[in-house]
Tab-separated table of N, CA and C in Angstrom:
chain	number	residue	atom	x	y	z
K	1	UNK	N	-3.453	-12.447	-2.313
K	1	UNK	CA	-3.143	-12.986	-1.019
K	1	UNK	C	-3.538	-11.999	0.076
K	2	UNK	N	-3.439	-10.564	-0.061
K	2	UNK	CA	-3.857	-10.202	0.683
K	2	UNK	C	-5.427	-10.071	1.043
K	3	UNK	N	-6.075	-9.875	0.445
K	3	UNK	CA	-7.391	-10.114	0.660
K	3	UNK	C	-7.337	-11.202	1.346
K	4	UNK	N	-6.978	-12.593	1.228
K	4	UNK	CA	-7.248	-13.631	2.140
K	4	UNK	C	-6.796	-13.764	3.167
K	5	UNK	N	-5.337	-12.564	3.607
K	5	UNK	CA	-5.253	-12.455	5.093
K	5	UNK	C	-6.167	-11.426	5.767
K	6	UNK	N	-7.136	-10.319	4.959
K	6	UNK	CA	-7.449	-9.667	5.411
K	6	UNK	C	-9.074	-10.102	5.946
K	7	UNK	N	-9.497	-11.417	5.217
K	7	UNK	CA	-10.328	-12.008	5.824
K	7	UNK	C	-10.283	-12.643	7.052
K	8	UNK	N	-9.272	-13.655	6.754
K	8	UNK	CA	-8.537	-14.299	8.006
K	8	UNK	C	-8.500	-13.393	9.499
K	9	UNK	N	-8.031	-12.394	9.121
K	9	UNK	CA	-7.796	-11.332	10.243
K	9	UNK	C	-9.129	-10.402	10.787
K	10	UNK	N	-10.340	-10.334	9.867
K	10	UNK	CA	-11.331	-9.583	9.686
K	10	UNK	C	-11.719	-9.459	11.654
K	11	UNK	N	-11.417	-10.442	12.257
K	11	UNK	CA	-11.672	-10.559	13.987
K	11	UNK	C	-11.045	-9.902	14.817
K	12	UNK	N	-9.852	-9.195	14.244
K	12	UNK	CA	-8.986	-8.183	14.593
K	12	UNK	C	-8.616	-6.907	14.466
K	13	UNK	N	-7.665	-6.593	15.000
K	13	UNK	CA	-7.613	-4.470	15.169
K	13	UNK	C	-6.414	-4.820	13.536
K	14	UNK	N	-6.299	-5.722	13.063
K	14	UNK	CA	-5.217	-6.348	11.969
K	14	UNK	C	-5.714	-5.517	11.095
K	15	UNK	N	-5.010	-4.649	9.875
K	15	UNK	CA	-5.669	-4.313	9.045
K	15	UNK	C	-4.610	-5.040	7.896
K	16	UNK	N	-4.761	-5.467	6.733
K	16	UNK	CA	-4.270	-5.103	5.675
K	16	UNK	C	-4.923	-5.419	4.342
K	17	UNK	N	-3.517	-4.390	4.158
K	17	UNK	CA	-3.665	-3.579	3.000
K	17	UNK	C	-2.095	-3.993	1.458
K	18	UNK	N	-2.341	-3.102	0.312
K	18	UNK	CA	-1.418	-3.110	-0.269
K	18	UNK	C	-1.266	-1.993	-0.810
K	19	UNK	N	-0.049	-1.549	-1.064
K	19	UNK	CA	0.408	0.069	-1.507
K	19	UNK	C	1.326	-0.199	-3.273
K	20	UNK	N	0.863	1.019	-4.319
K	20	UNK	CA	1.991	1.145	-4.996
K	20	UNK	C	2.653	2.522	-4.944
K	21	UNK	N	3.691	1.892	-4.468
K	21	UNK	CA	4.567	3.213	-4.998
K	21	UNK	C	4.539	4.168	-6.435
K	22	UNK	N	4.526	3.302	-7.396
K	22	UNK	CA	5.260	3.626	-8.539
K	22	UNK	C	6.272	3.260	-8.545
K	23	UNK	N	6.807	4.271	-9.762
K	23	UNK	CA	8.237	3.910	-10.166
K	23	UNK	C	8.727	4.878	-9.323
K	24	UNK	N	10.016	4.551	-8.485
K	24	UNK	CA	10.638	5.330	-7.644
K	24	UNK	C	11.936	5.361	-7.986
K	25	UNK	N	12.430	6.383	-7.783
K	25	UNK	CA	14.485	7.153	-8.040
K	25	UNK	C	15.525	5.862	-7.557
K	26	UNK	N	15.528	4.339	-7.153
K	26	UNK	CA	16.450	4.112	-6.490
K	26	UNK	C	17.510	3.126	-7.308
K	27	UNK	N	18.311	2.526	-6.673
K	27	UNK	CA	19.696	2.093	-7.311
K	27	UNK	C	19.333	1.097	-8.302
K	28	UNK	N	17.995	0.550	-7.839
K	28	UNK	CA	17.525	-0.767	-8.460
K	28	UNK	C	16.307	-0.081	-9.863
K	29	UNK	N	16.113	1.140	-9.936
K	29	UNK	CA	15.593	1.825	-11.093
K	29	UNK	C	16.667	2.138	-11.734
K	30	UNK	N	17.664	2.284	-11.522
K	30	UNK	CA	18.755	3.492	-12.489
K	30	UNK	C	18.612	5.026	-11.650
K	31	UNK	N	18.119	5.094	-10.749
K	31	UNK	CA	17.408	6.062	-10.256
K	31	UNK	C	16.457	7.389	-11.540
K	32	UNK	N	15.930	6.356	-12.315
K	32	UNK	CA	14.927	7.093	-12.901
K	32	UNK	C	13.607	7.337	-12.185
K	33	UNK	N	12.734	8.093	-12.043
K	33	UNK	CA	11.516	7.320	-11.231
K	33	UNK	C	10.945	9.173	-10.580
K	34	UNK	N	10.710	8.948	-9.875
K	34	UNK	CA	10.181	10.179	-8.595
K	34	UNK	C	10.745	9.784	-7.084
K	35	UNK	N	11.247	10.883	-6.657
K	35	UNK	CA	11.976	10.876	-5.037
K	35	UNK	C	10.773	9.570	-4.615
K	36	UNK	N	12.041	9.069	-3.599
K	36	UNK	CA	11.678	8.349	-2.446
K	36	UNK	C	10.174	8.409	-1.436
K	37	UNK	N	10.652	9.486	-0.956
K	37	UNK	CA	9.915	10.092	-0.257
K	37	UNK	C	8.709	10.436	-0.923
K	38	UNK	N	8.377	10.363	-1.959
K	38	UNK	CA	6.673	10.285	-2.886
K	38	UNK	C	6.304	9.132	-2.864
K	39	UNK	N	7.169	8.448	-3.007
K	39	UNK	CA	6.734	6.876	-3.603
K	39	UNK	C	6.416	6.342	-2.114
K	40	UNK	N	6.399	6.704	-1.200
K	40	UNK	CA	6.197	6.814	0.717
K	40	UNK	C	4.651	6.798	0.691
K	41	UNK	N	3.778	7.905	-0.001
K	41	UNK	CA	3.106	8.449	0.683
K	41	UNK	C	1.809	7.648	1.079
K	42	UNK	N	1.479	6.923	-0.067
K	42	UNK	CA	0.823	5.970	0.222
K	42	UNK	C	0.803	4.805	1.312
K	43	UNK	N	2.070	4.719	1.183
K	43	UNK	CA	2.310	3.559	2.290
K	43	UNK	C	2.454	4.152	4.092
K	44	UNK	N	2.659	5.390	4.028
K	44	UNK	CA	2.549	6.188	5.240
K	44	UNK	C	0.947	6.326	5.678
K	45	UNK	N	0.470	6.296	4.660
K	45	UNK	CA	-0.928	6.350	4.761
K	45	UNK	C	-2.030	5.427	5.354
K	46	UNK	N	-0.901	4.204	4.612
K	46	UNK	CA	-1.564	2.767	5.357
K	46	UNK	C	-1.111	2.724	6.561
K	47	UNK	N	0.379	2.509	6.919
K	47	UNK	CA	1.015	2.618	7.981
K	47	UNK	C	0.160	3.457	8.879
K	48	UNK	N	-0.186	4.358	8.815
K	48	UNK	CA	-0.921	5.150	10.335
K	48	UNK	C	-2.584	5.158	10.152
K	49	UNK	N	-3.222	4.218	9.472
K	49	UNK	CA	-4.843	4.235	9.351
K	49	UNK	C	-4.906	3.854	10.827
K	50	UNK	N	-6.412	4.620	11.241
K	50	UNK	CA	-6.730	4.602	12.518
K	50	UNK	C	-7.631	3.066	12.684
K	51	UNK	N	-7.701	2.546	13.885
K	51	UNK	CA	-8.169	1.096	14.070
K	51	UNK	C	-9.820	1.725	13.406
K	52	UNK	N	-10.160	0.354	12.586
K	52	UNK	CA	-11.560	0.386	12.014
K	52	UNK	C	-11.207	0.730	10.814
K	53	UNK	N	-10.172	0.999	9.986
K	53	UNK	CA	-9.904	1.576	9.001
K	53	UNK	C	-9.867	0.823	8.158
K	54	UNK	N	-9.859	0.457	6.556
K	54	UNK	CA	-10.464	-0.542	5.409
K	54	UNK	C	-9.165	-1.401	5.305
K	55	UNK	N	-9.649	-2.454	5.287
K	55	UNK	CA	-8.969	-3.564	4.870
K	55	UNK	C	-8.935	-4.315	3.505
K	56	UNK	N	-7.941	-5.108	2.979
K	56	UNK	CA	-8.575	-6.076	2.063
K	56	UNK	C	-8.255	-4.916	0.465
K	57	UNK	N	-7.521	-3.874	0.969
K	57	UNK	CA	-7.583	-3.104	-0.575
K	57	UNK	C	-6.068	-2.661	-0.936
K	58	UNK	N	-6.247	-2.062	-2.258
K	58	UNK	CA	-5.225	-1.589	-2.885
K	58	UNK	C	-4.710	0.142	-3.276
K	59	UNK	N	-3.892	0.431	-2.749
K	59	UNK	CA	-4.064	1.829	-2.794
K	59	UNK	C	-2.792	2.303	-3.806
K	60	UNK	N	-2.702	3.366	-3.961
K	60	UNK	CA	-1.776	4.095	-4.371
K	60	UNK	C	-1.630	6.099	-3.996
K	61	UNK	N	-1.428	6.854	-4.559
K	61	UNK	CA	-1.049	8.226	-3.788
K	61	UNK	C	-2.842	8.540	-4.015
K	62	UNK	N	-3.314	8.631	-4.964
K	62	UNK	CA	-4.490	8.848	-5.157
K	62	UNK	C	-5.958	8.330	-4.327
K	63	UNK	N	-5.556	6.670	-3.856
K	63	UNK	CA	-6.427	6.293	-3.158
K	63	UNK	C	-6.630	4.944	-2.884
K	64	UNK	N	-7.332	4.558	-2.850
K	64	UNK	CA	-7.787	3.235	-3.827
K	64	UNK	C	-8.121	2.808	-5.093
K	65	UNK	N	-7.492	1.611	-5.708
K	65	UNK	CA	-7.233	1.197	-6.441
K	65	UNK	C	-8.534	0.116	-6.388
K	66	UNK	N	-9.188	-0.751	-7.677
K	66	UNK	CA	-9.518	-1.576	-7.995
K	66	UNK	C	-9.190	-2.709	-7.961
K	67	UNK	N	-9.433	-3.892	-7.582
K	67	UNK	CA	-8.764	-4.796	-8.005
K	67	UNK	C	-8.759	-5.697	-9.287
């Protein structure tokens, strides 16, 4: 789905994207996982891409992902 909003939007400063965390520490893991704040970084990443920045993909801490 996202890819098809990111077409939809392709006319705009719109970017998106999709992030994985991983497995993260919280109530709904057992808090098994890795801090919070890791499982962030990716999505901080998307969150502040500068306008012109890639759309239509999948990331995680490492980068992009395949689909």
């Amino acid at each position: 789905m996202g890819v098809q909003y990111a077409r939809q939007l392709a006319d705009t400063n719109i970017l998106i994207n999709a992030a994985c965390p991983g497995l993260v520490a919280t109530d709904f893991t057992g808090f098994h996982g890795r801090p919070p704040e890791d499982g962030a970084i990716a999505a901080i990443r998307l969150a502040t891409l500068p306008g012109g920045g890639p759309t239509g993909t999948f990331h995680n801490d490492e980068g992009v992902i395949p689909w």
